Amino acid sequence: MNNTDMLILFLVTLCATIFFTSYVKRILLKARIADNPIVSEHRHKSGTPTMGGIAFLFTLALIISIYYQNTPILIVSYIMLAGGIVGLVDDLIGLKVKEIQKIVVNTSDEIITLGRLDVEPNEEVRVATPKAKAEVDDLLKEGKVKVVGEVPIKTEPEELEKIVCQIVLGVFLGLTGAVTTLGGFKLGILAIPVVTIGVLGSINSVNLIDGMDGLAAGIVGIASIACCVYGYLFGPITIIPPFLVLSGICLGFLVFNKYPASIFMGDTGSFVLGTGYAAAVMICDIPYFGVLALGVPIFSVIVSLLHRAHIIKLPVEPLHHTLNHYGMSEVKIILSYWAITALLCIIGILAKMYIF
């Protein structure tokens, strides 16, 4: 593809995403398919339509129909489409409410323990864990806490079921034979397991970071644009087209998803972006730069894993919600995460220029 062809690819993806997002948003509003945040700081966002990633599927179908002869674009788009279908199933299952959890506030003058959390005076927390649920009744009787609200918790597939579906996506990508070398190593029989691990990591990183307006779309958009720049500077030029598709989808969705968001992407969208980013990085064989560019979500996953392993303790998971919980504004968090992502990308490009 020459420069004009690549510009057309980007503009088609961008405009299609804007159009389809607007269309899907109207349908979701009519169907009252909306988000109901469980984080207390985000309860004002209740009623915002979710599952906006459905628009990505329409865009990808269009890209596949136009660029079916371009193998890298075709494979990445197909894998993204498959990832979106898996995410869509998660979203549809999540429409059913699993349970209602209490929101309580510490009305005492001292720090109290509820579950694994140390709750400050006047601090609100959600009674989520079995341990917290067992303790809250006694605290209510003692007058140390008061119920100030309730939140519905959506039904989710079992973790093993999620992992199996994500593994299938990795196997699909491995079976295409598009990834034979990675980072200077010939994969051989290791191609499928290595590709699968990459897809698993990328999906879960993007899915976890998708918790604030424009956060996931902005980070993946910045990383994808940086990968385009990397391909332009260091070649081969075939690196650029798959990332142009990702960039166009992210920027098109940000028209509606930037703060204050009028639509959320849901698991449908985050699975599309996570699967697509992993596929593009591995097919284009830029694993080191690709991982660095996605450093913020990867770090967030590591922090969450440390929390779940009881090595560290977060009042709210993931990390960006903890920062918000301690008073950092949502806009400041989003801009900081975007800026750190851009900085990591610049460091990677400069390192390639002058060191490696």
Coordinates of C-alpha atoms in Angstrom, one line a residue, residues 7-355:
L7 CA -4.6 7.4 4.3
I8 CA -7.8 6.2 2.7
L9 CA -7.8 3.1 5.0
F10 CA -7.5 5.3 8.0
L11 CA -10.2 7.7 6.9
V12 CA -12.6 4.8 6.0
T13 CA -12.1 3.2 9.4
L14 CA -12.4 6.5 11.3
C15 CA -15.6 7.7 9.5
A16 CA -17.2 4.2 9.6
T17 CA -16.6 4.0 13.4
I18 CA -18.1 7.5 13.9
F19 CA -21.1 6.6 11.8
F20 CA -21.7 3.1 13.3
T21 CA -21.1 4.3 16.9
S22 CA -23.8 7.0 16.5
Y23 CA -26.2 4.5 15.0
V24 CA -25.5 1.9 17.8
K25 CA -25.8 4.5 20.5
R26 CA -29.3 5.4 19.4
I27 CA -30.3 1.7 19.4
L28 CA -28.9 1.1 22.8
L29 CA -30.6 4.2 24.3
K30 CA -34.0 3.0 22.9
A31 CA -33.3 -0.5 24.3
R32 CA -32.2 0.9 27.7
I33 CA -29.0 -1.1 27.6
A34 CA -27.1 1.1 30.0
D35 CA -24.2 0.9 32.5
N36 CA -24.7 0.8 36.2
P37 CA -21.3 1.4 37.8
I38 CA -20.4 -0.3 41.1
V39 CA -17.7 2.2 42.0
S40 CA -19.3 4.9 44.2
E41 CA -17.4 7.7 42.5
H42 CA -18.9 6.8 39.2
R43 CA -22.6 6.3 40.1
H44 CA -23.5 9.5 38.3
K45 CA -22.7 7.6 35.0
S46 CA -25.7 5.3 35.5
G47 CA -27.8 5.3 32.4
T48 CA -25.0 5.7 29.9
P49 CA -25.4 3.2 27.1
T50 CA -22.8 0.4 27.0
M51 CA -21.9 -2.4 24.5
G52 CA -20.8 0.4 22.1
G53 CA -18.2 -2.0 20.9
I54 CA -20.9 -3.4 18.6
A55 CA -20.1 -0.5 16.3
F56 CA -16.5 -1.9 16.0
L57 CA -17.9 -5.1 14.6
F58 CA -19.8 -3.2 11.8
T59 CA -16.6 -1.3 11.0
L60 CA -14.6 -4.5 10.8
A61 CA -17.1 -6.1 8.6
L62 CA -16.7 -3.1 6.2
I63 CA -12.9 -3.3 6.3
I64 CA -13.0 -7.0 5.6
S65 CA -15.2 -6.5 2.6
I66 CA -13.0 -3.8 1.1
Y67 CA -9.5 -5.1 2.0
Y68 CA -10.1 -8.9 1.7
Q69 CA -7.0 -9.2 -0.6
N70 CA -4.6 -7.6 2.0
T71 CA -3.6 -10.5 4.2
P72 CA -2.4 -8.7 7.3
I73 CA -5.4 -6.4 7.4
L74 CA -7.7 -9.4 6.7
I75 CA -6.3 -11.6 9.5
V76 CA -6.2 -8.9 12.1
S77 CA -9.7 -7.8 11.3
Y78 CA -11.0 -11.4 11.4
I79 CA -9.4 -12.0 14.8
M80 CA -10.7 -8.7 16.1
L81 CA -14.2 -9.7 14.9
A82 CA -13.9 -13.0 16.7
G83 CA -12.7 -11.2 19.9
G84 CA -15.7 -8.9 19.6
I85 CA -18.1 -11.8 19.4
V86 CA -16.6 -13.3 22.6
G87 CA -16.9 -9.9 24.4
L88 CA -20.4 -9.5 23.1
V89 CA -21.4 -12.8 24.8
D90 CA -19.9 -11.5 28.0
D91 CA -21.9 -8.3 27.7
L92 CA -25.1 -10.2 27.0
I93 CA -24.6 -12.5 30.0
G94 CA -24.0 -9.3 32.1
L95 CA -27.4 -7.9 31.4
K96 CA -28.7 -10.3 34.0
V97 CA -28.4 -9.1 37.6
K98 CA -26.6 -11.7 39.8
E99 CA -27.0 -10.0 43.2
I100 CA -27.6 -6.7 44.9
Q101 CA -24.7 -5.5 47.1
K102 CA -25.0 -2.9 49.9
I103 CA -23.0 0.3 50.0
V104 CA -22.2 1.3 53.6
V105 CA -20.5 4.3 55.2
N106 CA -18.4 4.3 58.3
T107 CA -20.4 6.4 60.8
S108 CA -18.0 5.9 63.7
D109 CA -15.0 8.1 64.7
E110 CA -12.5 5.3 64.2
I111 CA -11.1 3.2 61.4
I112 CA -13.0 -0.1 61.1
T113 CA -12.2 -3.3 59.3
L114 CA -14.7 -4.6 56.8
G115 CA -13.6 -7.7 54.9
R116 CA -10.0 -6.9 53.7
L117 CA -10.5 -3.1 53.9
D118 CA -9.6 -0.6 56.6
V119 CA -12.5 1.9 56.3
E120 CA -11.9 5.5 57.4
P121 CA -14.6 7.6 59.1
N122 CA -17.2 8.8 56.6
E123 CA -15.7 6.6 53.9
E124 CA -18.1 4.6 51.7
V125 CA -17.4 1.0 50.6
R126 CA -19.2 -1.7 48.8
V127 CA -19.9 -4.9 50.8
A128 CA -18.6 -7.3 48.2
T129 CA -16.6 -10.2 49.7
P130 CA -18.0 -13.1 51.7
K131 CA -16.0 -12.0 54.7
A132 CA -17.4 -8.5 54.5
K133 CA -21.0 -9.7 54.1
A134 CA -20.5 -11.8 57.2
E135 CA -19.2 -8.9 59.2
V136 CA -21.5 -6.1 58.1
D137 CA -24.6 -7.1 60.1
D138 CA -22.7 -6.9 63.4
L139 CA -21.3 -3.5 62.4
L140 CA -24.8 -2.3 61.6
K141 CA -26.1 -3.5 65.0
E142 CA -23.2 -1.7 66.7
G143 CA -24.0 1.5 64.8
K144 CA -20.6 1.7 63.3
V145 CA -21.8 1.7 59.7
K146 CA -25.0 2.7 57.9
V147 CA -26.4 1.5 54.6
V148 CA -26.4 4.4 52.1
G149 CA -27.2 2.6 48.9
E150 CA -27.3 -0.6 46.8
V151 CA -25.8 -1.6 43.5
P152 CA -26.7 -4.4 41.2
I153 CA -23.9 -6.8 40.3
K154 CA -24.0 -8.3 36.8
T155 CA -23.8 -12.0 36.1
E156 CA -20.4 -13.0 34.7
P157 CA -19.1 -16.2 33.2
E158 CA -16.7 -18.2 35.4
E159 CA -13.1 -17.2 35.1
L160 CA -12.2 -20.6 33.6
E161 CA -14.8 -20.1 30.9
K162 CA -13.4 -16.7 30.1
I163 CA -9.9 -18.0 29.8
V164 CA -10.9 -20.9 27.6
C165 CA -12.6 -18.5 25.2
Q166 CA -9.6 -16.2 25.1
I167 CA -7.3 -19.2 24.5
V168 CA -9.5 -20.2 21.6
L169 CA -8.9 -16.7 20.1
G170 CA -5.2 -17.2 20.5
V171 CA -5.3 -20.6 18.9
F172 CA -7.3 -19.1 15.9
L173 CA -4.6 -16.6 15.4
G174 CA -1.8 -19.2 15.7
L175 CA -3.5 -21.5 13.2
T176 CA -3.4 -18.8 10.5
G177 CA 0.3 -19.3 10.3
A178 CA 0.8 -15.5 10.2
V179 CA 3.1 -15.5 13.2
T180 CA 6.3 -17.6 12.6
T181 CA 8.9 -15.4 14.1
L182 CA 8.8 -13.0 17.1
G183 CA 11.4 -10.7 18.4
G184 CA 14.2 -12.4 16.4
F185 CA 13.2 -15.9 17.4
K186 CA 11.7 -18.6 15.1
L187 CA 8.8 -20.0 17.0
G188 CA 8.2 -23.3 15.2
I189 CA 6.0 -25.5 17.3
L190 CA 5.8 -22.9 20.0
A191 CA 3.9 -20.5 17.7
I192 CA 0.5 -21.3 19.0
P193 CA 1.3 -21.2 22.8
V194 CA 3.3 -18.0 22.4
V195 CA 0.6 -16.3 20.4
T196 CA -2.1 -17.5 22.8
I197 CA -0.2 -16.0 25.8
G198 CA 0.1 -12.7 23.9
V199 CA -3.6 -12.6 23.1
L200 CA -4.5 -13.5 26.7
G201 CA -2.3 -10.8 28.1
S202 CA -3.5 -8.1 25.7
I203 CA -7.2 -8.8 26.1
N204 CA -7.0 -8.7 29.9
S205 CA -4.8 -5.6 30.0
V206 CA -7.2 -3.6 27.8
N207 CA -10.3 -5.0 29.5
L208 CA -9.0 -4.1 32.9
I209 CA -8.0 -0.5 31.9
D210 CA -11.5 0.1 30.4
G211 CA -12.9 1.8 33.5
M212 CA -13.0 5.5 32.8
D213 CA -14.2 7.7 29.9
G214 CA -11.9 7.3 26.9
L215 CA -9.2 5.6 28.9
A216 CA -8.9 2.3 27.0
A217 CA -9.6 3.8 23.6
G218 CA -7.1 6.6 24.2
I219 CA -4.3 4.3 25.4
V220 CA -4.8 1.8 22.6
G221 CA -5.1 4.6 20.1
I222 CA -1.9 6.3 21.2
A223 CA -0.1 2.9 21.2
S224 CA -1.4 2.1 17.7
I225 CA -0.4 5.5 16.3
A226 CA 3.0 5.1 17.8
C227 CA 3.3 1.6 16.1
C228 CA 2.5 3.3 12.8
V229 CA 5.3 5.8 13.4
Y230 CA 7.6 3.0 14.3
G231 CA 6.8 1.2 11.1
Y232 CA 7.3 4.4 9.1
L233 CA 10.7 5.1 10.6
F234 CA 12.1 1.6 10.8
G235 CA 10.0 -0.4 8.4
P236 CA 8.8 -2.5 6.9
I237 CA 5.9 -0.4 5.7
T238 CA 3.6 -3.4 6.1
I239 CA 3.6 -2.7 9.8
I240 CA 1.4 0.3 9.3
P241 CA -2.0 -0.8 7.9
P242 CA -3.2 -3.1 10.7
F243 CA -2.4 -0.4 13.2
L244 CA -4.2 2.2 11.1
V245 CA -7.3 0.1 11.5
L246 CA -6.9 0.1 15.3
S247 CA -6.1 3.8 15.3
G248 CA -9.2 4.7 13.2
I249 CA -11.5 2.7 15.5
C250 CA -10.1 4.2 18.7
L251 CA -10.2 7.8 17.5
G252 CA -13.6 7.4 15.9
F253 CA -15.0 6.0 19.2
L254 CA -13.4 8.7 21.2
V255 CA -15.6 11.2 19.5
F256 CA -18.4 9.8 21.8
N257 CA -16.3 8.1 24.5
K258 CA -14.1 11.0 25.6
Y259 CA -14.9 12.6 28.9
P260 CA -17.8 13.0 29.6
A261 CA -18.6 9.8 27.7
S262 CA -22.0 9.4 26.0
I263 CA -21.4 5.7 25.4
F264 CA -19.1 2.9 26.7
M265 CA -17.5 0.2 24.7
G266 CA -18.2 -2.7 27.1
D267 CA -16.4 -6.1 26.9
T268 CA -17.4 -6.2 23.2
G269 CA -15.1 -3.2 22.5
S270 CA -12.3 -4.0 24.9
F271 CA -12.0 -7.5 23.5
V272 CA -11.9 -6.2 20.0
L273 CA -9.1 -3.8 20.9
G274 CA -7.2 -6.2 23.0
T275 CA -7.3 -9.0 20.5
G276 CA -6.5 -6.7 17.6
Y277 CA -3.6 -5.1 19.3
A278 CA -2.0 -8.4 20.1
A279 CA -2.6 -9.7 16.6
A280 CA -1.1 -6.6 15.0
V281 CA 1.9 -6.6 17.2
M282 CA 2.7 -10.3 16.6
I283 CA 1.9 -10.4 12.9
C284 CA 4.1 -7.3 12.4
D285 CA 6.8 -8.7 14.6
I286 CA 7.3 -5.7 16.9
P287 CA 6.9 -7.4 20.3
Y288 CA 9.3 -5.3 22.3
F289 CA 7.9 -1.9 21.2
G290 CA 4.4 -3.3 21.3
V291 CA 4.6 -4.4 24.9
L292 CA 6.3 -1.1 25.9
A293 CA 3.6 0.9 24.3
L294 CA 0.9 -1.0 26.2
G295 CA 3.0 -0.6 29.4
V296 CA 0.3 1.3 31.4
P297 CA -2.4 -1.4 31.1
I298 CA 0.2 -4.2 31.7
F299 CA 1.3 -2.4 34.9
S300 CA -2.3 -2.1 36.0
V301 CA -2.8 -5.8 35.6
I302 CA 0.3 -6.6 37.6
V303 CA -1.0 -4.3 40.5
S304 CA -4.4 -6.1 40.4
L305 CA -2.7 -9.5 40.5
L306 CA -0.7 -8.4 43.5
H307 CA -3.9 -7.3 45.2
R308 CA -5.7 -10.5 44.5
A309 CA -2.7 -12.5 45.8
H310 CA -3.0 -10.5 49.0
I311 CA 0.6 -9.0 48.6
I312 CA -0.8 -5.5 48.5
K313 CA -4.2 -4.1 49.4
L314 CA -6.2 -1.7 47.3
P315 CA -9.4 -0.1 48.6
V316 CA -10.9 -0.4 45.0
E317 CA -9.6 -2.4 42.1
P318 CA -8.1 -1.6 39.5
L319 CA -5.5 1.0 40.2
H320 CA -7.2 3.9 38.3
H321 CA -10.3 3.4 40.6
T322 CA -8.0 3.5 43.6
L323 CA -6.5 6.8 42.5
N324 CA -10.0 8.2 42.0
H325 CA -11.0 6.9 45.4
Y326 CA -8.2 8.8 47.0
G327 CA -9.3 12.1 45.4
M328 CA -7.5 12.3 42.0
S329 CA -10.0 13.5 39.5
E330 CA -11.1 11.3 36.6
V331 CA -9.9 13.7 34.0
K332 CA -6.5 14.0 35.6
I333 CA -6.2 10.2 35.8
I334 CA -7.1 9.8 32.1
L335 CA -4.7 12.5 30.9
S336 CA -1.9 11.1 33.1
Y337 CA -2.4 7.6 31.7
W338 CA -2.5 8.9 28.2
A339 CA 0.6 11.0 28.8
I340 CA 2.6 8.1 30.3
T341 CA 1.6 5.9 27.3
A342 CA 2.8 8.6 24.9
L343 CA 6.0 9.0 26.9
L344 CA 6.7 5.3 26.8
C345 CA 6.2 5.3 23.1
I346 CA 8.6 8.2 22.6
I347 CA 11.2 6.4 24.8
G348 CA 10.8 3.2 22.7
I349 CA 11.3 5.1 19.4
L350 CA 14.3 7.0 20.7
A351 CA 15.8 3.8 22.1
K352 CA 15.4 2.2 18.7
M353 CA 17.0 5.2 17.0
Y354 CA 20.1 5.6 19.2
I355 CA 20.6 2.4 21.2

